[in-house]
C-alpha atoms as one frame of an Amber mdcrd trajectory, in Angstrom:
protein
  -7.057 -16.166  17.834  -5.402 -12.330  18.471  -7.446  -9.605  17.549  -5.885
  -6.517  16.376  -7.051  -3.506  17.906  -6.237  -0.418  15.193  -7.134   2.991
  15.769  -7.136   5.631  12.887  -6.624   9.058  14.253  -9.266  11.716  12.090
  -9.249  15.782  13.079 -11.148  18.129  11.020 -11.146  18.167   7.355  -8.938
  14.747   7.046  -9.408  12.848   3.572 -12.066  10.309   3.609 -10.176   7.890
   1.329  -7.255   8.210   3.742  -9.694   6.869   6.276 -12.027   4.561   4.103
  -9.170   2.468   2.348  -7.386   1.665   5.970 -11.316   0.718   7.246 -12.370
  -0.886   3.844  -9.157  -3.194   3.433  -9.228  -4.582   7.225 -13.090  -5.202
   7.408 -13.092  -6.911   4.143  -9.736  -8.700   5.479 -12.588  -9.993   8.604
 -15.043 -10.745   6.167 -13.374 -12.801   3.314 -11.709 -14.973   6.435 -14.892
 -15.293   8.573 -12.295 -14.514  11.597 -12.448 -11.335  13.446  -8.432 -10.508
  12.918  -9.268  -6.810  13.218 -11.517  -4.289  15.667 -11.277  -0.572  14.184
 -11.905   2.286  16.043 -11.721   6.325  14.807 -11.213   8.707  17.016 -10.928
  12.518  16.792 -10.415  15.463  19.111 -13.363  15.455  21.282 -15.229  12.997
  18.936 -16.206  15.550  16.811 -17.420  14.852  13.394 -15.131  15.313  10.573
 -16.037  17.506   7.890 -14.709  15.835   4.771 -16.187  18.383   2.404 -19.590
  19.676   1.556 -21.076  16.220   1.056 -19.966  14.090   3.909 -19.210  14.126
   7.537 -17.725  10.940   9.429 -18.953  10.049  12.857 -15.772   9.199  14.879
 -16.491   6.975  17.386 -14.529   7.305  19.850 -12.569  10.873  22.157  -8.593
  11.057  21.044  -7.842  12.203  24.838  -9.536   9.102  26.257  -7.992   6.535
  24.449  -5.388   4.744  26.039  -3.957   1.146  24.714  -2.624  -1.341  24.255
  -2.671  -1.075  20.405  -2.107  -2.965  17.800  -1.496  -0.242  14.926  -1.864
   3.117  15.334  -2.838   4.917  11.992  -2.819   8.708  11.163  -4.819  10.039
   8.007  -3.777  12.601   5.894  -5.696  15.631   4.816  -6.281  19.229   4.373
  -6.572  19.623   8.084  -2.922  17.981   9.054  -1.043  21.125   8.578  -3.456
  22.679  11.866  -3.786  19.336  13.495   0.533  19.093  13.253   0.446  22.748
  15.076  -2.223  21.374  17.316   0.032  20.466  20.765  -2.878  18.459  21.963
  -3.287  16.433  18.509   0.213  15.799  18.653   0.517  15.205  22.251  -1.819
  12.163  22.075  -0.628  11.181  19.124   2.999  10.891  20.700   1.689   8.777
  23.739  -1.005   6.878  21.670   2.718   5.635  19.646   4.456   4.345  23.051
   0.895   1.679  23.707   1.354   0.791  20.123   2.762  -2.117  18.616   3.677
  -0.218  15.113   2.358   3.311  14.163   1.194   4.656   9.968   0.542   7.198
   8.459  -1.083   7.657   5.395  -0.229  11.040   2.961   0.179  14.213   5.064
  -0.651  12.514   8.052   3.487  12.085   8.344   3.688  15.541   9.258   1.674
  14.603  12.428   3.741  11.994  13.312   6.850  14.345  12.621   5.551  17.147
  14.407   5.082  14.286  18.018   8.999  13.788  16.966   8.325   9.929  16.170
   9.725  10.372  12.686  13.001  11.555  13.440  16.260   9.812  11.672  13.705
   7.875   9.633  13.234   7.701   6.256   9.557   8.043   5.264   7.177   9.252
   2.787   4.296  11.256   1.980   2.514  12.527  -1.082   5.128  13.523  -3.754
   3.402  17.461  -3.596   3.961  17.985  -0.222   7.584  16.142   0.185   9.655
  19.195   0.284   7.324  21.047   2.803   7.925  17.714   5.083  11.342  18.243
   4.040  11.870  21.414   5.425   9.473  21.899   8.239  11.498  18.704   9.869
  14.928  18.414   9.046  15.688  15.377  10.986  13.198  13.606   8.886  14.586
  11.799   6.118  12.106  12.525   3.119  11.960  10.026   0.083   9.333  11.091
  -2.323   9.086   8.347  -4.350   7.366   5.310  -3.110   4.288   4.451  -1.871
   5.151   3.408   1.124   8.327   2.994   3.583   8.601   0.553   6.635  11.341
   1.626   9.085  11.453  -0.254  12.173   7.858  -0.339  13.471   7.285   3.091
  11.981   5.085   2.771   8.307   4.572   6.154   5.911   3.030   6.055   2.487
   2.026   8.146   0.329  -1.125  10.062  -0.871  -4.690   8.525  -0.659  -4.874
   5.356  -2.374  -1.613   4.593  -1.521  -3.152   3.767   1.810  -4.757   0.634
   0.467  -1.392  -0.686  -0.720   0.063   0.250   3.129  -3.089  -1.571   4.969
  -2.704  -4.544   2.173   1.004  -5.038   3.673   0.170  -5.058   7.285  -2.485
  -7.523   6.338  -0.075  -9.550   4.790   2.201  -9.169   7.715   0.151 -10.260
  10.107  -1.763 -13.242   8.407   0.194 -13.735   4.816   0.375 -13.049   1.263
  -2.938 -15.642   0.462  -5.152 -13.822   2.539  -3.594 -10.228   1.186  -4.518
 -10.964  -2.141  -7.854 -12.229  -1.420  -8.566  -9.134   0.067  -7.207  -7.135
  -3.133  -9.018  -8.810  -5.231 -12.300  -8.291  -3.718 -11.571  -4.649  -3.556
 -10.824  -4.952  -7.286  -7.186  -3.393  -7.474  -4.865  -4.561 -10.015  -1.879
  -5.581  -8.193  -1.029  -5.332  -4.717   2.036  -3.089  -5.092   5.404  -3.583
  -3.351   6.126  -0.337  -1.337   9.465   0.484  -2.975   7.308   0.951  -6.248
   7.516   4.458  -7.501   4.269   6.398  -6.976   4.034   7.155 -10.682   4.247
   3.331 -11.407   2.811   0.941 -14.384  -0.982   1.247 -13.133  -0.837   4.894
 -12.114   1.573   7.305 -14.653  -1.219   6.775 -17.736  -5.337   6.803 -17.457
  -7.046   3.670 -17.654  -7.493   2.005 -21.175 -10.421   3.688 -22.781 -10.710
   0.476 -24.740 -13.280  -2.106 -23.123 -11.251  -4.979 -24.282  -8.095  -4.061
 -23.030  -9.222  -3.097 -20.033 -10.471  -7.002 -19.366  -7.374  -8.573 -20.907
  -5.526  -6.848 -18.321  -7.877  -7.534 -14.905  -7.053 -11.585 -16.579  -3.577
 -10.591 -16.225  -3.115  -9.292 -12.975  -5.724 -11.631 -11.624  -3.541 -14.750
 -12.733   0.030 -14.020 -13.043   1.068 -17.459 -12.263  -1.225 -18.600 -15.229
  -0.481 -19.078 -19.042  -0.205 -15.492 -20.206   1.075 -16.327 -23.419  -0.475
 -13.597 -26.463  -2.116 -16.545 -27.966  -3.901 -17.567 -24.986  -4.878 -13.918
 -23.821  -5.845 -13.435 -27.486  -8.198 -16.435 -27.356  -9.942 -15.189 -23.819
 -10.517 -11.954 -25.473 -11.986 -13.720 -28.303  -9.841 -11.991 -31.341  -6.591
 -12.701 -32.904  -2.832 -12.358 -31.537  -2.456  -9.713 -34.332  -5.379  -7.274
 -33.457  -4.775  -8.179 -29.555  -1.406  -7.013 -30.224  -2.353  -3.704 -32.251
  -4.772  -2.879 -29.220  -2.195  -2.653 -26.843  -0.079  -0.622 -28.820  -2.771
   1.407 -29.633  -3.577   1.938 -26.096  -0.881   1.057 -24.093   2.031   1.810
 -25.867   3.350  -1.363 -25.811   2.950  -5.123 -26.219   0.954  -7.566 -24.329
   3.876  -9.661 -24.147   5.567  -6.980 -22.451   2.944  -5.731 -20.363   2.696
  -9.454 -18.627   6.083  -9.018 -18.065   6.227  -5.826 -16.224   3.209  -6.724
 -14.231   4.863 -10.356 -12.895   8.150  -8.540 -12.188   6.340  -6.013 -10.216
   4.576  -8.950  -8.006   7.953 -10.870  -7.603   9.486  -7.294  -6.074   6.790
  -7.789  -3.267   7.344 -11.072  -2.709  10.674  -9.897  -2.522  10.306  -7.165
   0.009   7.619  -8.885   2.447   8.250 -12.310   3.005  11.473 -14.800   2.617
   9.690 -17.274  -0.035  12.690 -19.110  -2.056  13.518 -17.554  -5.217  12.185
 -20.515  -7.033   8.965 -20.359  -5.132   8.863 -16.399  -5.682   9.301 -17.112
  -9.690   7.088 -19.873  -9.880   3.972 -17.702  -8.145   5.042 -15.037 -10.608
   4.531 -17.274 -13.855   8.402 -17.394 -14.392   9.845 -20.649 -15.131  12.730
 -20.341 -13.442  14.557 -18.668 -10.860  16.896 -17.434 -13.533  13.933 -16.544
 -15.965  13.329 -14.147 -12.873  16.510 -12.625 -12.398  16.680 -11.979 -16.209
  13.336  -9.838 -16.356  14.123  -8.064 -12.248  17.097  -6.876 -14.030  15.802
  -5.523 -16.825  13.246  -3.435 -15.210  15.033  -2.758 -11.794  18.804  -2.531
 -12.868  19.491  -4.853  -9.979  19.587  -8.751  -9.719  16.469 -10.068  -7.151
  18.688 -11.225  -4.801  20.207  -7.424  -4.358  16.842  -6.222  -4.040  15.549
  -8.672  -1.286  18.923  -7.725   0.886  18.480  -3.917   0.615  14.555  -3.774
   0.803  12.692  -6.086   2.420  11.040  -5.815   6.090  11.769  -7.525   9.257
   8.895 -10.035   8.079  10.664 -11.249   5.419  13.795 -12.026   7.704  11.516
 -14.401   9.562   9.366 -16.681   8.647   7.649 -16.783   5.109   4.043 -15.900
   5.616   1.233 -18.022   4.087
């Protein structure tokens, strides 16, 4: 069995979650499948610690300059330090010929603008964190900026967008290399609601509102999202949650604005767009994981939330890995 060497590239006052959800994600990926898919190395400038605020500093454990591959996947945090690490010609140099012994090179938030800056982003579209878009934008016109989702595969080049969103990149690559079973296992033990497809807007379903504040609700849906293939129906999330359809109903309203009916609906839809995008599952197969009957079921709801039939979306935005052969 291949093990996957990545390296995550830290400098001075880089985010800690941009670092900890790549780390967290591929170690659990290890754990949950007893196989050692991944070693993980971080390396900074000289090795040096990096300050991420007044309450931590990361050991990195390796020198960037004496690093050489081959890699597997090359990943750059973001932070408040990319701006000086991007003007940095030594950062970037290494960075630059790190990319040319790697297999596929990230970036996670501002990190893009170090990859920009080494001139590996150039004619691709990519993404970073919606704030600092038009900065990217400007500082490197060749760069094709698209603010909105939460992360962008072109060729073997990967971009996404701020923090967390780097949990949702590292969740596709794991998927990528070893398929969508062990992807979600790995989501679920890290307790995130969905693993969301990268086209996804960054304000999306679990992200443009705060959390229920209602105890209930907040269960019903972590049932949902944890079996969307399952019987959803109100009357059986209603009799999980140990009250009736009615009040179930007036709860979600209350708190999310809409029905639970609905809710199950937008969350499946959402899971069929990354089956979609990541791996070349039959459309049947795709709506049955989903919990719709049919393929036509599908297409019925992906058109009503996307505007496009799910056919039209798997042409225009799935990955090379979905061209080939369906993982898991």
């Amino acid at each position: 069995m291949e093990t996957r060497h990545v390296l995550i590239v830290g400098y001075e006052a880089a985010e800690l979650l941009d670092i900890a959800c790549v780390v967290g994600a591929l170690e659990s990926a290890n754990f949950r499948s007893g196989m050692p898919h991944y070693r993980v190395r971080l390396a900074t400038p000289g090795a040096r610690l990096i300050d991420c605020g007044p309450s931590v500093k990361l050991q990195a454990g390796e020198r960037l300059e004496r690093v050489t591959g081959p890699i597997d996947t090359l990943v750059v945090s973001g932070g408040a330090g990319s701006e000086d690490a991007a003007a940095d010609r030594l950062v970037v140099a290494h960075v630059r010929r790190l990319a040319r012994e790697s297999r596929r090179v990230a970036s996670v938030c501002t990190g893009a603008a170090i990859l920009a800056a080494a001139g590996l982003l150039d004619g691709r579209r990519v993404t970073t964190h919606w704030r600092w878009a038009d900065d990217l934008a400007a500082l490197y016109p060749r760069v094709r900026v698209d603010p909105d989702p939460i992360f962008i595969r072109d060729g073997n080049v990967y971009t996404s967008a701020g923090v967390t969103s780097a949990l949702d990149l590292t969740l596709a690559l794991i998927e990528e290399d070893h398929g969508t079973e062990l992807a979600r296992t790995v989501a679920r033990q890290l307790v995130t609601y969905l693993q969301r497809p990268g086209n996804q807007a960054q304000m999306s379903m679990f992200t443009a509102a705060p959390p229920p504040a209602n105890a209930l609700v907040g269960r019903v849906i972590d049932h949902i999202t944890g079996d969307l293939g399952g019987d959803l129906g109100v009357g059986t999330l209603a009799a999980a949650a140990g009250v009736s359809e009615r009040h179930l109903t007036r709860l979600f309203l209350r708190y999310l604005g809409q029905t639970p009916g609905r809710f199950v609906r937008q969350a499946r839809v959402e899971a069929a767009a990354q089956l979609l995008a990541t791996t070349s599952l039959p459309m049947a197969t795709v709506a049955a994981r989903c919990g719709f009957g049919t393929a036509e079921t599908l297409r019925q709801a992906f058109v009503g939330q996307y505007g496009v039939p799910p056919s039209h979306y798997r042409l225009t935005q799935s990955s090379a890995v979905a061209r080939g052969t369906a993982p898991g």
